[in-house]
Structure formats: structure tokens, C-alpha cells
Short mmCIF file of C-alpha atoms and ligand atoms in Angstrom, two decimals:
data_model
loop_
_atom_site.label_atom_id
_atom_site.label_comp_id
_atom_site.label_asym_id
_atom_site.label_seq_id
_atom_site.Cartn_x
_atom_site.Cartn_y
_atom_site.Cartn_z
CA UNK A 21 0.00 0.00 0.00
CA UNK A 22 1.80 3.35 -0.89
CA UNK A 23 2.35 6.52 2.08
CA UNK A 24 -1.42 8.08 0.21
CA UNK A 25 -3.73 4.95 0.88
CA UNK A 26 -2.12 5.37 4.26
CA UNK A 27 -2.94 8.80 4.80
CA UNK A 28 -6.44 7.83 3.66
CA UNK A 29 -7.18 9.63 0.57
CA UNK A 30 -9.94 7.40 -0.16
CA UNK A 31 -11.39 8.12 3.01
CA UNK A 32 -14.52 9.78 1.65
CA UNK A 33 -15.75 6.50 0.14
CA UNK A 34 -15.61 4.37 3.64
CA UNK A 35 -13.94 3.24 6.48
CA UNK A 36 -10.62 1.47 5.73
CA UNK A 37 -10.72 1.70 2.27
CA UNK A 38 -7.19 1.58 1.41
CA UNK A 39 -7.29 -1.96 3.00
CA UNK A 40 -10.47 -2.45 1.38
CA UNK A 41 -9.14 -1.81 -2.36
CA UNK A 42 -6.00 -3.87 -1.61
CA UNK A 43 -8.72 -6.53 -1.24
CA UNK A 44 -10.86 -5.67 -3.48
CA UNK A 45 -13.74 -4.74 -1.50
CA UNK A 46 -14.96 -1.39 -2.76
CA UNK A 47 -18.19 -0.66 -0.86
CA UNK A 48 -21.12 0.65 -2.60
CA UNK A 49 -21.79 3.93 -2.44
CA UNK A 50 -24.65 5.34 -0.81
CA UNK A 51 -26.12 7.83 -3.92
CA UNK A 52 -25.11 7.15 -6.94
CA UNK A 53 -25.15 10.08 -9.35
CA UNK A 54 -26.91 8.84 -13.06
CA UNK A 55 -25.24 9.78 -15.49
CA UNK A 56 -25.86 13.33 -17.52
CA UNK A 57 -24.03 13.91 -20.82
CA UNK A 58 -25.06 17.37 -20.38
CA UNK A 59 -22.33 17.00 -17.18
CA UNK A 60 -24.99 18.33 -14.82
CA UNK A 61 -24.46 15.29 -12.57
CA UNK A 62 -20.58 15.55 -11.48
CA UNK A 63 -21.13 13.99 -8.89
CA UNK A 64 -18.66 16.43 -6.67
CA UNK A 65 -19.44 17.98 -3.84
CA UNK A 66 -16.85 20.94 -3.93
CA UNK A 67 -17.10 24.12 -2.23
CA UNK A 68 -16.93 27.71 -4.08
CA UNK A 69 -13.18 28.16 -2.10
CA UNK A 70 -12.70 24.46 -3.70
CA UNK A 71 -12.91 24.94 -7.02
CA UNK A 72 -11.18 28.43 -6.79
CA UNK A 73 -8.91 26.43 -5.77
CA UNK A 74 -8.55 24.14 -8.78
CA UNK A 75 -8.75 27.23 -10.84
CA UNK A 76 -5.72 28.82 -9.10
CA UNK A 77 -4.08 25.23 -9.61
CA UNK A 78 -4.56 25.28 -13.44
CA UNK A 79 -3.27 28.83 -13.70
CA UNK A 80 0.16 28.33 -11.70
CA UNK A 81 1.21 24.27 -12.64
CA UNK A 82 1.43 23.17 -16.26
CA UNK A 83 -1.01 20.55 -16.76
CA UNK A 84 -1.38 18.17 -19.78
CA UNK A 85 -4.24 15.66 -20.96
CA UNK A 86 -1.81 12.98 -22.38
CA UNK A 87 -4.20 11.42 -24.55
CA UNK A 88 -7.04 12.78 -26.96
CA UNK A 89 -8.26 13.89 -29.93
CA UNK A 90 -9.98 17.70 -29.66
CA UNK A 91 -12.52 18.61 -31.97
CA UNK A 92 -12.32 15.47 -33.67
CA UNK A 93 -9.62 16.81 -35.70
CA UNK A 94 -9.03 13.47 -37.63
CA UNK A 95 -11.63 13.58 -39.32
CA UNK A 96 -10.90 16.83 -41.49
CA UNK A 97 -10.68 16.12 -45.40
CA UNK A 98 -11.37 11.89 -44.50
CA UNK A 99 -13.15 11.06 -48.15
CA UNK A 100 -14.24 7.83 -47.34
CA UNK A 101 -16.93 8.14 -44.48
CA UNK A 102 -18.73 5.20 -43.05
CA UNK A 103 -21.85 4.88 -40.68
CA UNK A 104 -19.05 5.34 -37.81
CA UNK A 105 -17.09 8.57 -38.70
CA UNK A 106 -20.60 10.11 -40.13
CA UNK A 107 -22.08 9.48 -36.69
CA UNK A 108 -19.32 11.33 -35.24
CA UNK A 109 -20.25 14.58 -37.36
CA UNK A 110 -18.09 17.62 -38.23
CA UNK A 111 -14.69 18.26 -36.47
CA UNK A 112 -14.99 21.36 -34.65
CA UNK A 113 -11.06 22.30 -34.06
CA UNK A 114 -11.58 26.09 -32.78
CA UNK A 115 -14.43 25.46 -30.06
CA UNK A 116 -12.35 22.70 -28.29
CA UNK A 117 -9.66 24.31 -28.77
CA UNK A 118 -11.22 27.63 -27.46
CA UNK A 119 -12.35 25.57 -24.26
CA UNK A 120 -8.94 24.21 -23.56
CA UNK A 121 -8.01 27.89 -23.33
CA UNK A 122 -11.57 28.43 -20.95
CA UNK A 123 -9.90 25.63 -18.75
CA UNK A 124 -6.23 26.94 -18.99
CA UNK A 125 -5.28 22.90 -20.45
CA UNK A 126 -1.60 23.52 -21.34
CA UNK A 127 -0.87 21.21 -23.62
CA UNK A 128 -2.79 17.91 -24.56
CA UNK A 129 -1.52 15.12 -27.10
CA UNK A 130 -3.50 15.95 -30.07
CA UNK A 131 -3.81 12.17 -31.41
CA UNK A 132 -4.18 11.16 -35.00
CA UNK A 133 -5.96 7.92 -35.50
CA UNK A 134 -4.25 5.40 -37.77
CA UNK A 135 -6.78 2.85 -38.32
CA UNK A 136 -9.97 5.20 -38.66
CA UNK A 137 -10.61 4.30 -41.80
CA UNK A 138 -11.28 0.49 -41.03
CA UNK A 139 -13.17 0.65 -37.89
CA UNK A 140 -16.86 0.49 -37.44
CA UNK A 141 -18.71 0.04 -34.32
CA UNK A 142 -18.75 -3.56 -33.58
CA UNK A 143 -21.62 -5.84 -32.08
CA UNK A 144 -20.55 -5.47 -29.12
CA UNK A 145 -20.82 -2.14 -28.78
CA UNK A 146 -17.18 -1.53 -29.05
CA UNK A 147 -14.57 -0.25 -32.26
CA UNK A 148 -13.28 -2.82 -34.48
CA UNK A 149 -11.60 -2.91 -37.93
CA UNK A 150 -14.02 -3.96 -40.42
CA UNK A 151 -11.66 -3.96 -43.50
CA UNK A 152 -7.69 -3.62 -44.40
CA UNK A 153 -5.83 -1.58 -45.67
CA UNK A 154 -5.25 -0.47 -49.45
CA UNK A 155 -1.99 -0.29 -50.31
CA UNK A 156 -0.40 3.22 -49.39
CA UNK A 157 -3.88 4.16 -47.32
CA UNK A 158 -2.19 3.56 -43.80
CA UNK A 159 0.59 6.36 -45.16
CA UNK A 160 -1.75 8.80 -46.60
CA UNK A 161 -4.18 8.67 -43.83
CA UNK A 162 -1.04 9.53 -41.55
CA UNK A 163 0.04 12.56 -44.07
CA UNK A 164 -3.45 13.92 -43.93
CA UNK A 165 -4.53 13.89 -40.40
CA UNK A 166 -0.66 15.19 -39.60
CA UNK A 167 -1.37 18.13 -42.14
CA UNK A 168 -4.89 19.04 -40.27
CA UNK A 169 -2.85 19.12 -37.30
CA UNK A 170 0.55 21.01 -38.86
CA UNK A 171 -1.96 23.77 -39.98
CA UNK A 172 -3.34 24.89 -36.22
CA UNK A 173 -0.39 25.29 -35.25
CA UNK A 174 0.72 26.95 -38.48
CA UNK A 175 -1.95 29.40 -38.40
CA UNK A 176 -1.27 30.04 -34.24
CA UNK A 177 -4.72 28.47 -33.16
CA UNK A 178 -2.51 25.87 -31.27
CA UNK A 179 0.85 26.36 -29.53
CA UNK A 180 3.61 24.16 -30.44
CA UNK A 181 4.44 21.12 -27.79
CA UNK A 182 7.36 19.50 -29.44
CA UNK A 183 9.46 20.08 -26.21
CA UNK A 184 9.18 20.71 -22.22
CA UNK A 185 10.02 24.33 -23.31
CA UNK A 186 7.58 24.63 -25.42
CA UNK A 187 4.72 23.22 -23.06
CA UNK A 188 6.41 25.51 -19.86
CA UNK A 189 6.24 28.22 -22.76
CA UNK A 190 2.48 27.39 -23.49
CA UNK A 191 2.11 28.04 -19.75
CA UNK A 192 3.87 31.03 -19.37
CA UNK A 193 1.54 33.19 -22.07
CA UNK A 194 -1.31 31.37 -21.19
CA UNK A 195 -2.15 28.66 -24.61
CA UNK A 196 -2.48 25.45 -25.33
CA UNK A 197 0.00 23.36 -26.62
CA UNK A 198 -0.52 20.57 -29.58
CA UNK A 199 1.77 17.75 -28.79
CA UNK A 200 1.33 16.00 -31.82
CA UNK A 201 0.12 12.07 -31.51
CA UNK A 202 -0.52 9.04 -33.24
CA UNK A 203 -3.10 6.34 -32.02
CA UNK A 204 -1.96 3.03 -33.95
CA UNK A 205 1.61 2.26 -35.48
CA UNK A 206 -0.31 0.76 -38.45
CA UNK A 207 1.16 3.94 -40.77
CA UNK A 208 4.87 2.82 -40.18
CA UNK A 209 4.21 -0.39 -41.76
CA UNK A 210 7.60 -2.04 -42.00
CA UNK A 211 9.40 1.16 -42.81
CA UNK A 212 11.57 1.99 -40.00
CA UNK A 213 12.32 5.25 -41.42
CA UNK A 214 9.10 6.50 -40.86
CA UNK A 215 9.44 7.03 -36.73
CA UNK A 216 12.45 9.10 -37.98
CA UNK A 217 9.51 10.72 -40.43
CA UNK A 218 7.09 11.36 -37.78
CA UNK A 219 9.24 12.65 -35.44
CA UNK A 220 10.63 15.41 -37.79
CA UNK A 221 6.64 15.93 -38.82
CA UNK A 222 6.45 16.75 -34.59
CA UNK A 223 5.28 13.28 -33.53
CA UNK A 224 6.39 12.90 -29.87
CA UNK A 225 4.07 9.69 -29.03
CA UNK A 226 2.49 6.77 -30.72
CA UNK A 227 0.47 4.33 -29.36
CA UNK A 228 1.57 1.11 -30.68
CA UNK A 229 -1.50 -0.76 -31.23
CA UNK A 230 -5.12 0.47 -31.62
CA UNK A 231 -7.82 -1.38 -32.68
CA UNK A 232 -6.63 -2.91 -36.17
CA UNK A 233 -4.81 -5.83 -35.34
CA UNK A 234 -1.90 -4.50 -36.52
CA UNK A 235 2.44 -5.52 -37.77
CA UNK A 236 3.20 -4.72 -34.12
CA UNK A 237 1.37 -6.90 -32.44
CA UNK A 238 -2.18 -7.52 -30.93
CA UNK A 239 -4.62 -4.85 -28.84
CA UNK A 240 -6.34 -6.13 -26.08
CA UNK A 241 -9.88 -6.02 -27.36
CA UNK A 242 -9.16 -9.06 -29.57
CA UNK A 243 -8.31 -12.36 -29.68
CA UNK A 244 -4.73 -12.94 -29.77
CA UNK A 245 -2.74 -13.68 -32.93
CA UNK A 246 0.75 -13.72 -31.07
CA UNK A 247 1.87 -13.67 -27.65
CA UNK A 248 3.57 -10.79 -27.57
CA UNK A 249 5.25 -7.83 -29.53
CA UNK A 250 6.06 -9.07 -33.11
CA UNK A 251 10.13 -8.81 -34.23
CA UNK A 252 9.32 -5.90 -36.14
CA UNK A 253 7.23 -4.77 -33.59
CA UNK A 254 10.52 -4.84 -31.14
CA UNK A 255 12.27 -3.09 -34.10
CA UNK A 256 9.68 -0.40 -34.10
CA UNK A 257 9.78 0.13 -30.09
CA UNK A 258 13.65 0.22 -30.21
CA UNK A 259 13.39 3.00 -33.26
CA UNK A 260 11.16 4.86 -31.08
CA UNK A 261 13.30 4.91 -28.12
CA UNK A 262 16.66 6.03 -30.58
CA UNK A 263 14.33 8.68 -31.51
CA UNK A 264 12.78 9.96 -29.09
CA UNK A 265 9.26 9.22 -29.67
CA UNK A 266 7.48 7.95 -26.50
CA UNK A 267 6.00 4.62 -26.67
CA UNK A 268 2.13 4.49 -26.05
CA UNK A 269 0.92 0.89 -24.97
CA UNK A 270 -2.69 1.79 -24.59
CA UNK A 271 -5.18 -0.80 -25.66
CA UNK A 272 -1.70 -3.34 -26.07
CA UNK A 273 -2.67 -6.48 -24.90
CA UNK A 274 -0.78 -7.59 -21.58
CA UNK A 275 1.98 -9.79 -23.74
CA UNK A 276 2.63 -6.39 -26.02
CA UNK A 277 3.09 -4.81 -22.81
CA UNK A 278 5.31 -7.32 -21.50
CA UNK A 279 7.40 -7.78 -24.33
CA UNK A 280 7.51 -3.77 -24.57
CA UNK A 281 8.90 -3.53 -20.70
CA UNK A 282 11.63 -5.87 -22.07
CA UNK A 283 12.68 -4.31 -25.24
CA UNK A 284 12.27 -0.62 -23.95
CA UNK A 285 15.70 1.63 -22.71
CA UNK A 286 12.69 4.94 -22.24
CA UNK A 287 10.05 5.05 -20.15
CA UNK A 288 6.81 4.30 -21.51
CA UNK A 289 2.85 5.56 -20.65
CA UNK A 290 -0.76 3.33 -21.01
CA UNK A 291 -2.09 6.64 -22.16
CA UNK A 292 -6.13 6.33 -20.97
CA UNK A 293 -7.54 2.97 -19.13
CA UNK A 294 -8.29 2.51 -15.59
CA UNK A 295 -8.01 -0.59 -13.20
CA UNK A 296 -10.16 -3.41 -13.12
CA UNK A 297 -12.33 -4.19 -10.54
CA UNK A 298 -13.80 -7.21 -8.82
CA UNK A 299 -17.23 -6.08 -9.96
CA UNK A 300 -16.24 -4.48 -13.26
CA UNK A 301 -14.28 -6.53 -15.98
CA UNK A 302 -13.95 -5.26 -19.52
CA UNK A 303 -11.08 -5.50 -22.20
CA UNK A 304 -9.94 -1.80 -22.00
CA UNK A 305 -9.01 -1.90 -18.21
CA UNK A 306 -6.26 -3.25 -16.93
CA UNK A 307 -4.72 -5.72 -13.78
CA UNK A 308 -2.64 -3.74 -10.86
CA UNK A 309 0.43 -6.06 -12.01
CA UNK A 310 -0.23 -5.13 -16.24
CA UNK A 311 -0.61 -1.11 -14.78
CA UNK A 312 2.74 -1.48 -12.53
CA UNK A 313 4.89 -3.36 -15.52
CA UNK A 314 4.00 0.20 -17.31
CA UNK A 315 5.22 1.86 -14.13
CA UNK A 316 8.43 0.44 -14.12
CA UNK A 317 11.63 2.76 -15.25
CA UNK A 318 9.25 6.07 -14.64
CA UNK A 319 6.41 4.96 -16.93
CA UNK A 320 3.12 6.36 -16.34
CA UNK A 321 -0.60 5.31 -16.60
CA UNK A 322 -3.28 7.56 -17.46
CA UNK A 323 -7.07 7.59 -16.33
CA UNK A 324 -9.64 7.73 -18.52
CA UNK A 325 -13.17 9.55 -17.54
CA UNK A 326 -14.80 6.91 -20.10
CA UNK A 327 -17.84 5.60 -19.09
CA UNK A 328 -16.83 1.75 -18.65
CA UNK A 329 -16.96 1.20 -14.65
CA UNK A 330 -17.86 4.98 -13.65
CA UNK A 331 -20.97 7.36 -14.06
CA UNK A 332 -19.74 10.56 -13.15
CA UNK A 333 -16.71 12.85 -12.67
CA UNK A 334 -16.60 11.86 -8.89
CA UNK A 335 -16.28 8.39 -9.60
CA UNK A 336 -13.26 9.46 -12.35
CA UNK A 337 -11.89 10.73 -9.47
CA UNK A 338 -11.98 7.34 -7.53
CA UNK A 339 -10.08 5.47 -10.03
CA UNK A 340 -7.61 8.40 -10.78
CA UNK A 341 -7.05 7.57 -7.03
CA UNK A 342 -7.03 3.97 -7.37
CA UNK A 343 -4.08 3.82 -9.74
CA UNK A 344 -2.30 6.29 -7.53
CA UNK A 345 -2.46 3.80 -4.72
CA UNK A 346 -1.54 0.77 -6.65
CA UNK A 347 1.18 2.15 -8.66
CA UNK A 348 2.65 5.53 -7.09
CA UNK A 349 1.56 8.82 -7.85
CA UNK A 350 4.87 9.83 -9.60
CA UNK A 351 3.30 7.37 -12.19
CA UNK A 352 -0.22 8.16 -12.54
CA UNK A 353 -1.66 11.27 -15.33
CA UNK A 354 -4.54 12.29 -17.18
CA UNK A 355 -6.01 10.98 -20.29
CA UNK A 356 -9.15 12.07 -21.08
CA UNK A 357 -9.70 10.78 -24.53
CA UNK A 358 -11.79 14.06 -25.83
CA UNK A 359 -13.66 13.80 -28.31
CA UNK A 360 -13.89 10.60 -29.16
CA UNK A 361 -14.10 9.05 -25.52
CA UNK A 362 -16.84 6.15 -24.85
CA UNK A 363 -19.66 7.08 -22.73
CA UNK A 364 -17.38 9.94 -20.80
CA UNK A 365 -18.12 11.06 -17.62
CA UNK A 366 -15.98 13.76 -18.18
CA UNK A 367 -16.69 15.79 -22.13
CA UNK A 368 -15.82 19.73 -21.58
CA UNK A 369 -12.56 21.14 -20.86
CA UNK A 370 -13.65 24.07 -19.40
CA UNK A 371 -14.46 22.14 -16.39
CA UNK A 372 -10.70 20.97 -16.64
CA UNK A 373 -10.14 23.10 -13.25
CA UNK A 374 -12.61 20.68 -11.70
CA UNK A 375 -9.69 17.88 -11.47
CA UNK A 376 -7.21 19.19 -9.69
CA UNK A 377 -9.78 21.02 -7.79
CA UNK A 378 -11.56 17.49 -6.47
CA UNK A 379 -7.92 15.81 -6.08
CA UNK A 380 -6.89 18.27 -3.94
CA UNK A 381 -10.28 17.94 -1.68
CA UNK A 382 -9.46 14.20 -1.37
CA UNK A 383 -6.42 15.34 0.21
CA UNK A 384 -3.33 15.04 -2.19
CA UNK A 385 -0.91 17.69 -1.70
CA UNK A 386 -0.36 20.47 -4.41
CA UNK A 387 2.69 18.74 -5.36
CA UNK A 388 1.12 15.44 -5.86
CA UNK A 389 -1.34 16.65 -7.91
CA UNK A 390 1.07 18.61 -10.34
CA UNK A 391 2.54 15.75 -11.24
CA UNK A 392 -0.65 13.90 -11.75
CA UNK A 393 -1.49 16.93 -13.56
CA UNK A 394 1.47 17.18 -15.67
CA UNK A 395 4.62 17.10 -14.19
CA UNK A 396 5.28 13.04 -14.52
CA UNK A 397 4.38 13.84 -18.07
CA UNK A 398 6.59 16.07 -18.60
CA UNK A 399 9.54 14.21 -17.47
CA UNK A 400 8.38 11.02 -19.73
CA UNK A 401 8.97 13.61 -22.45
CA UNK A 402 12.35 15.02 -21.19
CA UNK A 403 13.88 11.03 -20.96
CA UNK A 404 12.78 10.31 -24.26
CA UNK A 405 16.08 11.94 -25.46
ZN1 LIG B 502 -7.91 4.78 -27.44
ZN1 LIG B 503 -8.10 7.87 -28.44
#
């Protein structure tokens, strides 16, 4: 149990339930907010003094949402809609990026998504690829979503995040930051050459695997093809770390994230999940042991405000608090997964304050929270090089 279960953090939710979580024993709890994608029903019980608290948090510490997507800005010139991306509607680039301003975000990892022109929604309920590739699609899909995101920062609506200056810079005049992203290493192909491409285009992440079973290796919401990281998925991970681009292993499946841990000399992040539960199992959350192999060598492990497991922002809260006791919370960040999160709890920026704001009423110290906030992301990004 780490020093913060200790000094009861979680005590809001019931007696002894830093024991209780170790066990697994997370009592119900009493009123359970339903949730309101308006975000009416937070769930929070803040005082005014509380969240002018969070806003004087967001206005002094740099804080970064280390995975998402704003406006849907991957889906800006795509010609070849389906049901899935036409359900999603137009991208709207200047109104989330004009609330990440209303919520002083400093810099977010503006993600690309590799595979979205295969996936559909599946069955299930969840994203799956329903087609291949055409030859050369993977790479063009990659130049065009990196050009939608070349050109806010081109024409100033976004602030560059390429480096830890640049995001303390964002801070400093009061923007936001575009760290550019890529969700899926499907556009490198077997081209080595193209991590070296991406990062000189501004890339500074890539999740390895998204939903397209991919040359990397397998994600976690399907059935296994290999058990772990392919060879030229090791390749690719070891071309990342010589270049400086961090390695995302969010939706990986545990022996991608194994093999990863092995291969890796950089620390790594598991951009947006959230532990699993006794009472809530589902592909896209993760074991204590799969979260702490991320951990290791100053990883970190974001929390997602999606709405598998949790109904409202104070239940976010919960398992933001959950990974800090099982894995440290020099290792724990945000990922909010904006706009193109499932169910969220959590879907307008300008209530951004509202995190640090409720963290800091559970009792984590302003320190704590500014690395939760930002600070351990920052130094993923500094030990990349
Ligand atoms: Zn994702
Ligand atoms: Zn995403």
C-alpha cells in the first residue's frame, strides 16, 4: 500500500478503504449520481473556495491531458466516411480548442488515428476494424490527419508542444500546446524510417497498437494472434526509443506490454484505461500487475473519464485515485480521450479546473497533484532523449 492509501485519501468512500481496495472490496456507495451527458451530474461535492482552488491550480502548474483527440480533428478532409465517422459529425477544431483555453489545459496530445478508416462500431458495442488496408492508405491517412494538425499550429490556433520548453512556454503566455500524436503504429508499416519521419513531422508519441490488429502486435480487445510484440514490432519500439518518440501501450494487450517492458531503454505511458475491478471486468481496463509493468523505469498510466466502470466525474476521481495507490503517484496522469471518448463522464474542458480542484479535496498535496497533472508527463517527455 503506498504513504497516500495510508494517509487515507480514499477516506470519503468508507472506512478502511485503502485496506479495502488492496482486497478488493470497494463498498457501494450510498447515492449514486446517473449519469448526464449534459455534465450536470458531477457527482462532486466541492465548495466555491474548492474549485477556486482548482482554478488557481490550473493557472500556476502546467497541466497536460496525455491522450485525446480535440474537436475530432481526424476527421478533417477523411473522403471515405462510413456509418461510424458520419455518426461522429463535423470536427470542430476552434471550439475545443477555445475551451482548452476556458480551462487553462496547457498542452494535450493531439492524437491522429491510424486505423480510422477500417473501424466500425462492432456488435458489441465496441470499435473494431471492419476492412484492411489499401496499399499506401495507412501512409496517406497519416500525411493527412498530420497536415490538419501542422496547420493549427501553423496558423497560431494551437501552440507548439514538441518540447518541455515549449509546453512551460504554453504556460507562461497562457495557450495550449498541440503535442502532436498518433493512435496506432499501423502507418509505419515495415518502414523503419518512418518514426524518424514522424518525429521530424512533430510526432512525440504513438500508441503502438489500436484497434486494427496491426504488424506490431495484438490490442487487447481481440483475440490474440501472437503472444507478444512481433520482431518488427521490437524493431519499431527500439526506433522509437533512438528517436525519441514515446512509446504508447494503450489498448496493447498484456503480452505487447510485456514484451515492450523488455525491449524498452525509455520510459513508456498506457495513455487512458483505468483498473479493473472485482465487480467491473472489460477488455480496455487493466490488472494492478499489467498497470505497474507500465510503471516500471518512470512509466506512467493515465485515467480515462470513459464511461466503462464509472458514471460521473466523482467516480473518475476514484479510479484516478485507485491507480495512484496501486502504482505511485509519480506514475499516474490524465487521459481524457476528448472527443472521441466512450460514454465519458468527463466531455468539456472548461471544467478541466474541476480535477485538480476534487484531487486536492481528497487530500493530495499540491505537489502530488502537479505531477498527476502534468509534471510526470513532462519528465516522460524530457527522458525520451
Ligand atoms: Zn484509445
Ligand atoms: Zn483515443
Amino acid at each position: 500500500m503506498s504513504p497516500l492509501s495510508r494517509r487515507g485519501l480514499l477516506g470519503g468512500l468508507g472506512a478502511g478503504l485503502g485496506a479495502g481496495l488492496a482486497a478488493g472490496a470497494l463498498p457501494a456507495r450510498a447515492q449514486r449520481q446517473i449519469f448526464d451527458p449534459q455534465g450536470g451530474g458531477t457527482g462532486l461535492k466541492l465548495s466555491e473556495a474548492q474549485v477556486a482552488a482548482g482554478r488557481a491550480f490550473v493557472a500556476k502548474h502546467a497541466s497536460v491531458d496525455i491522450h485525446a483527440h480535440p474537436g475530432r480533428f481526424f476527421l478533417r478532409g477523411l473522403a471515405q466516411q462510413n456509418a461510424t465517422t458520419r455518426a461522429m459529425g463535423e470536427p470542430f477544431e476552434a471550439k475545443a480548442l477555445a475551451d482548452m483555453a476556458a480551462g487553462h489545459v496547457t498542452a494535450a496530445l493531439f492524437n491522429c488515428v491510424a486505423d480510422a478508416v477500417l473501424l466500425e462500431a462492432s456488435r458489441t458495442g465496441g470499435l473494431a476494424a471492419a476492412r484492411e488496408f489499401q496499399p499506401g492508405e495507412a501512409w496517406a491517412e497519416y500525411r493527412r490527419q498530420i497536415g490538419v494538425l501542422t496547420a493549427l499550429v501553423t496558423k497560431g490556433d494551437a501552440a507548439p508542444g514538441q518540447t518541455p520548453h515549449d509546453i512551460a512556454n504554453a504556460l507562461a503566455v497562457g495557450r495550449t500546446a498541440a503535442v502532436f500524436a498518433v493512435e496506432g503504429g499501423d502507418f509505419i508499416e515495415d518502414r523503419l524510417d518512418r518514426v524518424a519521419a514522424a518525429y521530424a513531422d512533430g510526432v512525440r508519441s504513438i500508441t503502438i497498437v489500436h484497434y486494427h490488429p496491426n504488424q506490431i502486435g495484438d490490442p487487447q480487445t481481440e483475440a490474440p494472434r501472437y503472444p507478444g510484440l512481433t520482431p518488427l514490432g521490437r524493431d519499431i519500439v527500439r526506433a522509437m526509443n533512438r528517436t525519441g518518440v514515446i512509446v504508447d501501450l494503450a489498448h496493447a494487450s498484456l503480452g505487447v506490454t510485456r514484451d515492450a517492458v523488455e525491449v524498452a531503454t525509455r520510459p513508456m505511458m498506457l495513455s487512458h484505461t483505468n483498473l479493473k475491478r472485482p465487480d467491473v471486468d472489460h477488455p480496455r481496463l487493466v490488472s494492478v500487475e499489467h498497470a505497474k509493468l507500465v510503471a516500471t523505469h518512470g512509466g506512467i498510466v493515465g485515467s480515462v473519464p470513459s464511461g466503462i466502470g464509472q458514471k460521473t466525474v466523482a467516480e473518475w476521481i476514484d479510479s484516478i485515485l485507485r491507480l495512484v495507490d496501486a502504482v505511485g503517484v509519480e506514475h499516474v496522469a490524465i487521459g481524457t480521450d476528448m472527443d472521441a471518448n466512450f460514454m465519458p463522464v468527463f466531455a468539456d474542458y472548461r471544467d478541466w479546473p474541476l480535477i485538480p480542484a476534487a484531487l486536492l479535496a481528497r487530500g493530495l498535496h499540491e505537489g502530488e497533484v502537479a505531477r498527476i497533472m502534468g509534471g510526470n508527463f513532462l519528465r516522460v517527455l524530457a527522458a525520451q532523449k
